[in-house]
């Protein structure tokens, strides 16, 4: 029985030696594959290549770190700049209650609607009231009762003159009226001036659909 046990013990040690030998062979093969000699480690100036997964992670980290600078160096796309500009409508009418439904619809769409009952009130808003013009446009009636109860049949055209004086010719203006007198003359000075009596046209104008 003792002899048998001794034989088993010698076999176990031999198996252990064989296992260690195989392991050392595998390690040497691994080091040789990576071009690193087991007795000559890489010099301090030699950097072994990173595994692909780690290199990818580091590249992603560097890109994220540089993202704020990249964004600062780039101007926003034109479509984005247009999208973030506020939309402002100045509606001049001595009876604003007649336009209440469309004004409410425009405000629900995020449009800043400013109302004025007279040319003087409109000029006050233009000069002092509106802080951020963004996409700005004006809609006005033609015939109004102006300050002190004075009837002005061409108040809309007089407003055009005030806008031109303030260099507002670049902004769209819509005369919401059936009176076409002298409109053609003003359109020569103000190419963005339009005139209509059609409610659908006025609605599209106020909602920035055109």
XYZ file of N, CA and C in Angstrom:
630
model
N 0.829 -1.203 0.000
C 0.000 0.000 0.000
C 0.861 1.249 0.000
N 1.984 1.198 0.819
C 2.893 2.351 0.882
C 3.573 2.564 -0.447
N 3.926 1.448 -1.106
C 4.583 1.574 -2.397
C 3.670 2.205 -3.421
N 2.424 1.753 -3.386
C 1.463 2.353 -4.317
C 1.292 3.821 -4.081
N 1.247 4.210 -2.801
C 1.089 5.637 -2.479
C 2.285 6.427 -2.959
N 3.467 5.867 -2.817
C 4.686 6.546 -3.254
C 4.670 6.760 -4.757
N 4.231 5.745 -5.505
C 4.153 5.881 -6.965
C 3.196 6.985 -7.368
N 2.019 7.021 -6.683
C 1.029 8.055 -6.984
C 1.576 9.441 -6.699
N 2.353 9.560 -5.594
C 2.934 10.851 -5.226
C 3.953 11.288 -6.256
N 4.809 10.350 -6.740
C 5.788 10.712 -7.747
C 5.100 11.140 -9.040
N 4.020 10.496 -9.410
C 3.292 10.861 -10.629
C 2.694 12.261 -10.512
N 2.182 12.609 -9.363
C 1.584 13.938 -9.162
C 2.623 15.033 -9.308
N 3.814 14.838 -8.735
C 4.884 15.818 -8.883
C 5.295 15.960 -10.341
N 5.346 14.850 -11.038
C 5.732 14.900 -12.444
C 4.708 15.685 -13.263
N 3.446 15.435 -12.948
C 2.399 16.173 -13.656
C 2.516 17.675 -13.384
N 2.846 18.008 -12.149
C 3.014 19.423 -11.793
C 4.153 20.046 -12.585
N 5.276 19.285 -12.678
C 6.406 19.812 -13.443
C 6.012 20.028 -14.909
N 5.285 19.063 -15.450
C 4.848 19.185 -16.845
C 3.949 20.407 -17.043
N 3.054 20.644 -16.089
C 2.138 21.787 -16.194
C 2.890 23.113 -16.165
N 3.882 23.206 -15.258
C 4.687 24.428 -15.175
C 5.470 24.634 -16.459
N 6.008 23.553 -16.997
C 6.779 23.656 -18.236
C 5.898 24.150 -19.379
N 4.660 23.597 -19.449
C 3.750 24.044 -20.517
C 3.411 25.533 -20.351
N 3.194 25.948 -19.106
C 2.859 27.346 -18.843
C 3.996 28.282 -19.262
N 5.223 27.902 -18.916
C 6.365 28.728 -19.285
C 6.517 28.805 -20.801
N 6.230 27.676 -21.445
C 6.293 27.673 -22.912
C 5.264 28.635 -23.495
N 4.048 28.624 -22.922
C 2.993 29.523 -23.402
C 3.358 30.990 -23.171
N 3.939 31.268 -21.997
C 4.340 32.646 -21.694
C 5.423 33.112 -22.657
N 6.408 32.246 -22.884
C 7.483 32.610 -23.802
C 6.939 32.850 -25.204
N 5.989 31.994 -25.601
C 5.383 32.182 -26.918
C 4.613 33.482 -27.012
N 3.889 33.814 -25.937
C 3.123 35.068 -25.915
C 4.042 36.277 -26.018
N 5.154 36.222 -25.233
C 6.093 37.340 -25.264
C 6.760 37.461 -26.623
N 7.070 36.322 -27.214
C 7.699 36.344 -28.532
C 6.740 36.899 -29.573
N 5.460 36.552 -29.434
C 4.456 37.052 -30.383
C 4.355 38.558 -30.323
N 4.476 39.117 -29.124
C 4.393 40.567 -28.944
C 5.744 41.248 -29.106
N 6.746 40.497 -29.620
C 8.072 41.045 -29.901
C 8.770 41.548 -28.637
N 8.521 40.924 -27.515
C 9.188 41.302 -26.265
C 9.992 40.103 -25.781
N 11.292 40.232 -25.716
C 12.136 39.132 -25.261
C 12.023 39.023 -23.754
N 11.878 37.805 -23.224
C 11.683 37.655 -21.775
C 12.843 38.181 -20.955
N 14.042 38.221 -21.517
C 15.198 38.699 -20.760
C 15.551 40.147 -21.080
N 14.853 40.732 -22.050
C 15.152 42.105 -22.451
C 13.849 42.895 -22.522
N 13.418 43.474 -21.424
C 12.163 44.243 -21.439
C 12.299 45.457 -22.339
N 11.177 46.043 -22.774
C 11.227 47.201 -23.680
C 11.893 48.392 -23.016
N 12.564 49.191 -23.828
C 13.206 50.401 -23.311
C 12.133 51.385 -22.868
N 12.504 52.362 -22.026
C 11.515 53.335 -21.548
C 10.848 54.124 -22.659
N 11.498 54.249 -23.809
C 10.919 55.039 -24.895
C 9.975 54.224 -25.754
N 9.887 52.929 -25.493
C 9.032 52.065 -26.301
C 7.680 51.905 -25.621
N 6.619 52.231 -26.335
C 5.260 52.103 -25.794
C 4.534 51.015 -26.548
N 4.189 49.918 -25.868
C 3.469 48.853 -26.566
C 2.110 49.348 -27.021
N 1.624 48.827 -28.127
C 0.325 49.282 -28.641
C -0.802 48.916 -27.684
N -1.801 49.816 -27.597
C -2.963 49.557 -26.751
C -3.895 48.581 -27.441
N -4.602 47.785 -26.665
C -5.658 46.963 -27.274
C -6.657 47.861 -27.991
N -7.290 47.339 -29.020
C -8.212 48.142 -29.824
C -9.318 48.761 -28.989
N -9.884 47.992 -28.050
C -11.007 48.498 -27.256
C -10.586 49.689 -26.409
N -9.366 49.612 -25.821
C -8.896 50.707 -24.978
C -8.552 51.927 -25.821
N -7.948 51.704 -26.980
C -7.625 52.825 -27.863
C -8.890 53.543 -28.304
N -9.939 52.779 -28.588
C -11.210 53.387 -28.994
C -11.792 54.229 -27.882
N -11.756 53.705 -26.645
C -12.282 54.459 -25.504
C -11.528 55.767 -25.312
N -10.197 55.713 -25.436
C -9.404 56.927 -25.253
C -9.690 57.942 -26.352
N -9.886 57.465 -27.587
C -10.214 58.374 -28.679
C -11.550 59.050 -28.433
N -12.533 58.291 -27.939
C -13.840 58.861 -27.633
C -13.731 59.892 -26.523
N -12.897 59.611 -25.518
C -12.721 60.555 -24.412
C -12.094 61.856 -24.908
N -11.065 61.746 -25.773
C -10.420 62.942 -26.310
C -11.395 63.755 -27.151
N -12.214 63.070 -27.935
C -13.183 63.780 -28.773
C -14.200 64.525 -27.923
N -14.656 63.885 -26.841
C -15.620 64.540 -25.956
C -15.005 65.744 -25.267
N -13.727 65.623 -24.884
C -13.055 66.739 -24.211
C -12.888 67.932 -25.142
N -12.698 67.663 -26.433
C -12.486 68.746 -27.391
C -13.777 69.289 -27.975
N -14.922 68.660 -27.661
C -16.191 69.058 -28.265
C -16.553 70.509 -27.992
N -16.435 71.028 -26.742
C -16.783 72.439 -26.523
C -15.976 73.392 -27.394
N -14.673 73.118 -27.556
C -13.848 73.998 -28.396
C -14.279 73.912 -29.849
N -14.600 72.692 -30.305
C -15.040 72.527 -31.686
C -16.307 73.328 -31.933
N -17.249 73.253 -30.969
C -18.505 73.978 -31.125
C -18.286 75.481 -31.088
N -17.346 75.934 -30.241
C -17.068 77.367 -30.160
C -16.471 77.894 -31.453
N -15.690 77.039 -32.140
C -14.997 77.477 -33.345
C -15.895 77.465 -34.571
N -17.064 76.874 -34.452
C -17.938 76.737 -35.608
C -19.161 77.630 -35.449
N -19.527 78.331 -36.499
C -20.760 79.115 -36.485
C -21.938 78.165 -36.621
N -23.073 78.473 -35.989
C -24.230 77.594 -36.120
C -24.723 77.567 -37.553
N -25.266 76.447 -38.004
C -25.805 76.386 -39.359
C -26.869 77.455 -39.555
N -27.028 77.913 -40.791
C -27.983 78.988 -41.058
C -29.395 78.585 -40.683
N -29.758 77.287 -40.933
C -31.112 76.877 -40.585
C -31.331 76.904 -39.084
N -30.271 76.615 -38.311
C -30.410 76.651 -36.860
C -30.510 78.082 -36.367
N -29.709 78.962 -36.935
C -29.766 80.364 -36.530
C -31.136 80.948 -36.807
N -31.732 80.542 -37.955
C -33.061 81.036 -38.279
C -34.097 80.483 -37.322
N -33.921 79.231 -36.933
C -34.914 78.590 -36.077
C -34.983 79.215 -34.702
N -33.861 79.730 -34.183
C -33.859 80.240 -32.823
C -34.175 81.731 -32.763
N -34.312 82.412 -33.906
C -34.646 83.830 -33.880
C -36.108 84.002 -33.491
N -36.422 84.951 -32.610
C -37.823 85.175 -32.245
C -38.601 85.741 -33.424
N -39.859 85.378 -33.501
C -40.744 85.900 -34.541
C -41.628 86.974 -33.909
N -41.568 88.168 -34.464
C -42.272 89.313 -33.887
C -43.166 89.946 -34.948
N -44.433 90.148 -34.588
C -45.389 90.825 -35.462
C -45.890 92.081 -34.762
N -45.803 93.191 -35.443
C -46.423 94.432 -34.969
C -47.707 94.628 -35.763
N -48.840 94.591 -35.064
C -50.141 94.728 -35.725
C -50.736 96.078 -35.342
N -50.894 96.931 -36.341
C -51.409 98.283 -36.113
C -52.844 98.357 -36.632
N -53.774 98.561 -35.707
C -55.201 98.617 -36.047
C -55.917 99.322 -34.902
N -56.782 100.278 -35.237
C -57.493 100.993 -34.180
C -58.630 100.176 -33.580
N -58.882 98.992 -34.145
C -59.870 98.063 -33.584
C -59.224 96.680 -33.432
N -58.299 96.530 -32.494
C -57.571 95.254 -32.366
C -58.470 94.081 -31.999
N -59.625 94.366 -31.405
C -60.533 93.271 -31.046
C -61.026 92.525 -32.279
N -61.005 93.176 -33.434
C -61.415 92.502 -34.668
C -60.424 91.410 -35.077
N -59.229 91.485 -34.555
C -58.172 90.535 -34.923
C -57.850 89.563 -33.790
N -58.688 89.551 -32.754
C -58.373 88.794 -31.536
C -58.143 87.309 -31.814
N -58.954 86.723 -32.684
C -58.835 85.284 -32.949
C -57.487 84.947 -33.583
N -57.093 85.712 -34.583
C -55.825 85.438 -35.267
C -54.637 85.778 -34.374
N -54.764 86.815 -33.568
C -53.691 87.158 -32.628
C -53.479 86.023 -31.630
N -54.586 85.464 -31.120
C -54.485 84.344 -30.176
C -53.846 83.130 -30.837
N -54.188 82.878 -32.086
C -53.599 81.740 -32.818
C -52.095 81.934 -32.997
N -51.695 83.154 -33.309
C -50.271 83.435 -33.496
C -49.504 83.288 -32.188
N -50.065 83.796 -31.106
C -49.395 83.680 -29.805
C -49.276 82.221 -29.383
N -50.304 81.424 -29.679
C -50.247 79.995 -29.354
C -49.145 79.294 -30.139
N -48.789 79.847 -31.294
C -47.712 79.281 -32.121
C -46.343 79.815 -31.715
N -46.289 80.584 -30.621
C -45.010 81.088 -30.133
C -44.562 82.389 -30.766
N -45.467 83.080 -31.436
C -45.134 84.339 -32.098
C -45.427 85.502 -31.153
N -44.490 86.421 -31.059
C -44.652 87.610 -30.223
C -45.444 88.652 -31.007
N -46.702 88.862 -30.627
C -47.566 89.820 -31.321
C -47.696 91.082 -30.477
N -47.260 92.190 -31.038
C -47.400 93.497 -30.397
C -48.477 94.277 -31.142
N -49.398 94.902 -30.404
C -50.484 95.644 -31.036
C -50.360 97.133 -30.731
N -50.794 97.928 -31.694
C -50.831 99.386 -31.532
C -52.085 99.899 -32.232
N -52.722 100.912 -31.633
C -53.962 101.443 -32.194
C -53.741 102.640 -33.113
N -52.524 103.142 -33.149
C -52.259 104.326 -33.968
C -50.828 104.294 -34.480
N -50.556 105.158 -35.447
C -49.193 105.266 -35.974
C -48.227 105.709 -34.890
N -48.658 106.661 -34.056
C -47.791 107.151 -32.979
C -47.466 106.035 -31.992
N -48.472 105.233 -31.634
C -48.243 104.124 -30.702
C -47.322 103.076 -31.324
N -47.475 102.846 -32.625
C -46.602 101.890 -33.316
C -45.158 102.375 -33.308
N -44.954 103.665 -33.554
C -43.596 104.218 -33.549
C -42.980 104.145 -32.161
N -43.801 104.336 -31.127
C -43.302 104.226 -29.759
C -42.819 102.805 -29.478
N -43.570 101.820 -29.932
C -43.148 100.424 -29.752
C -41.854 100.146 -30.513
N -41.769 100.650 -31.730
C -40.575 100.416 -32.539
C -39.350 101.065 -31.903
N -39.537 102.267 -31.382
C -38.398 103.013 -30.832
C -37.986 102.533 -29.450
N -38.949 102.102 -28.651
C -38.641 101.824 -27.244
C -39.175 100.504 -26.700
N -40.143 99.910 -27.367
C -40.833 98.776 -26.750
C -40.299 97.405 -27.108
N -39.946 97.198 -28.359
C -39.530 95.873 -28.817
C -38.023 95.741 -28.626
N -37.607 94.744 -27.848
C -36.193 94.598 -27.490
C -35.433 93.668 -28.431
N -36.098 92.653 -28.928
C -35.424 91.665 -29.777
C -36.232 91.513 -31.057
N -35.682 92.013 -32.167
C -36.451 92.034 -33.403
C -36.564 90.654 -34.034
N -35.473 89.937 -34.138
C -35.534 88.619 -34.768
C -36.124 88.711 -36.165
N -37.090 87.823 -36.449
C -37.859 87.885 -37.696
C -39.036 88.816 -37.452
N -38.932 90.036 -37.944
C -39.921 91.074 -37.640
C -40.745 91.399 -38.876
N -42.038 91.650 -38.666
C -42.910 92.079 -39.747
C -44.053 92.920 -39.196
N -44.671 93.690 -40.089
C -45.736 94.614 -39.695
C -46.974 94.337 -40.528
N -48.122 94.304 -39.874
C -49.407 94.264 -40.565
C -50.217 95.459 -40.079
N -50.826 96.167 -40.992
C -51.543 97.388 -40.630
C -52.790 97.560 -41.491
N -53.784 98.218 -40.910
C -54.932 98.616 -41.712
C -54.602 99.930 -42.410
N -55.499 100.394 -43.261
C -55.251 101.648 -43.982
C -55.946 102.822 -43.304
N -57.211 102.681 -43.064
C -58.019 103.774 -42.510
C -58.087 103.624 -40.995
N -57.705 104.703 -40.271
C -57.730 104.643 -38.804
C -58.223 105.960 -38.210
N -58.741 105.836 -37.012
C -58.964 107.009 -36.178
C -57.707 107.175 -35.341
N -56.927 108.176 -35.657
C -55.657 108.383 -34.978
C -55.870 109.176 -33.687
N -54.778 109.657 -33.117
C -54.858 110.363 -31.844
C -55.810 111.546 -31.872
N -56.460 111.798 -30.716
C -57.408 112.903 -30.544
C -58.617 112.775 -31.465
N -58.921 111.533 -31.891
C -60.119 111.302 -32.687
C -60.037 111.772 -34.118
N -58.833 111.982 -34.619
C -58.657 112.458 -35.994
C -58.777 111.289 -36.964
N -59.644 111.419 -37.946
C -59.809 110.371 -38.948
C -58.719 110.502 -40.005
N -58.037 109.397 -40.239
C -56.933 109.398 -41.204
C -57.143 108.264 -42.208
N -57.660 108.578 -43.416
C -57.972 107.530 -44.392
C -56.740 106.827 -44.968
N -55.567 107.431 -44.862
C -54.350 106.804 -45.385
C -53.315 106.610 -44.275
N -53.799 106.246 -43.112
C -52.899 106.049 -41.966
C -51.886 104.941 -42.231
N -52.311 103.897 -42.946
C -51.393 102.799 -43.249
C -50.194 103.256 -44.057
N -50.439 104.134 -45.043
C -49.339 104.643 -45.859
C -48.454 105.596 -45.067
N -49.040 106.339 -44.155
C -48.224 107.214 -43.309
C -47.307 106.383 -42.407
N -47.810 105.248 -41.977
C -46.955 104.346 -41.195
C -45.779 103.868 -42.040
N -46.029 103.623 -43.341
C -44.936 103.231 -44.232
C -43.825 104.278 -44.219
N -44.226 105.557 -44.263
C -43.237 106.623 -44.245
C -42.413 106.614 -42.971
N -43.067 106.361 -41.840
C -42.345 106.299 -40.564
C -41.369 105.125 -40.550
N -41.780 104.013 -41.116
C -40.906 102.836 -41.149
C -39.698 103.075 -42.050
N -39.928 103.744 -43.177
C -38.808 104.053 -44.066
C -37.838 105.012 -43.398
N -38.361 105.973 -42.648
C -37.496 106.910 -41.933
C -36.600 106.172 -40.950
N -37.126 105.122 -40.365
C -36.374 104.329 -39.380
C -35.594 103.193 -40.040
N -35.511 103.221 -41.353
C -34.752 102.213 -42.117
C -35.278 100.800 -41.883
N -36.572 100.680 -41.926
C -37.201 99.377 -41.747
C -37.645 98.779 -43.083
N -37.071 99.257 -44.168
C -37.503 98.794 -45.485
C -37.223 97.316 -45.714
N -36.303 96.746 -44.945
C -35.951 95.336 -45.161
C -36.992 94.380 -44.594
N -37.899 94.881 -43.746
C -38.875 94.003 -43.105
C -40.164 93.922 -43.920
N -40.806 92.756 -43.940
C -42.078 92.620 -44.658
C -43.185 93.438 -43.983
N -44.000 94.070 -44.815
C -45.141 94.844 -44.326
C -46.358 94.481 -45.166
N -47.469 94.253 -44.489
C -48.710 93.908 -45.181
C -49.784 94.931 -44.836
N -50.342 95.554 -45.879
C -51.505 96.422 -45.718
C -52.748 95.550 -45.818
N -53.434 95.374 -44.714
C -54.628 94.527 -44.681
C -55.837 95.436 -44.901
N -56.114 95.671 -46.165
C -57.145 96.644 -46.520
C -57.628 96.409 -47.935
N -58.801 96.908 -48.229
C -59.322 96.846 -49.591
C -58.996 98.089 -50.386
N -58.405 99.072 -49.735
C -58.058 100.329 -50.397
C -56.678 100.214 -51.030
N -56.607 100.360 -52.340
C -55.336 100.199 -53.045
C -54.720 101.531 -53.467
N -55.326 102.643 -53.085
C -54.851 103.948 -53.536
C -53.402 104.179 -53.112
N -52.572 104.533 -54.079
C -51.173 104.924 -53.849
C -50.275 103.786 -53.340
N -50.787 102.574 -53.276
C -49.964 101.468 -52.785
C -48.801 101.203 -53.736
N -49.074 101.289 -55.038
C -48.029 101.028 -56.030
C -46.854 101.979 -55.867
N -47.153 103.250 -55.584
C -46.084 104.228 -55.393
C -45.197 103.840 -54.208
N -45.810 103.381 -53.136
C -45.041 103.005 -51.947
C -44.265 101.711 -52.163
N -44.798 100.826 -52.994
C -44.095 99.571 -53.255
C -42.782 99.814 -53.989
N -42.704 100.887 -54.746
C -41.449 101.218 -55.422
C -40.366 101.566 -54.408
N -40.765 102.168 -53.285
C -39.812 102.526 -52.235
C -39.601 101.385 -51.245
N -40.605 100.559 -51.141
C -40.574 99.489 -50.136
C -40.921 98.168 -50.816
N -39.926 97.459 -51.374
C -40.196 96.234 -52.139
C -40.843 95.129 -51.314
N -40.748 95.208 -49.990
C -41.356 94.172 -49.154
C -42.781 94.511 -48.741
N -43.343 95.567 -49.313
C -44.717 95.962 -49.003
C -45.696 95.180 -49.873
N -46.671 94.565 -49.217
C -47.744 93.854 -49.909
C -49.081 94.399 -49.414
N -50.126 94.161 -50.196
C -51.457 94.620 -49.823
C -52.466 93.521 -50.122
N -53.430 93.327 -49.226
C -54.445 92.303 -49.436
C -55.710 92.637 -48.663
N -56.810 92.083 -49.139
C -58.062 92.124 -48.401
C -58.472 90.706 -48.002
N -57.664 89.728 -48.423
C -57.947 88.307 -48.196
C -57.487 87.897 -46.791
N -58.421 87.374 -45.992
C -58.087 86.963 -44.622
C -57.062 85.829 -44.618
N -57.172 84.903 -45.571
C -56.235 83.775 -45.624
C -54.808 84.261 -45.863
N -54.651 85.247 -46.727
C -53.325 85.814 -46.988
C -52.787 86.486 -45.732
N -53.666 87.239 -45.046
C -53.248 87.905 -43.809
C -52.862 86.881 -42.747
N -53.615 85.810 -42.651
C -53.323 84.765 -41.657
C -51.965 84.131 -41.929
N -51.694 83.772 -43.180
C -50.395 83.178 -43.516
C -49.253 84.142 -43.204
N -49.476 85.421 -43.417
C -48.454 86.431 -43.137
C -48.169 86.496 -41.640
N -49.219 86.562 -40.837
C -49.055 86.690 -39.383
C -48.436 85.434 -38.782
N -48.753 84.270 -39.333
C -48.235 83.003 -38.807
C -46.884 82.622 -39.422
N -46.295 83.509 -40.214
C -44.988 83.267 -40.844
C -45.018 82.055 -41.768
N -46.163 81.834 -42.402
C -46.252 80.759 -43.390
C -45.747 81.220 -44.755
N -45.558 82.508 -44.912
C -45.030 83.073 -46.163
C -43.903 84.024 -45.817
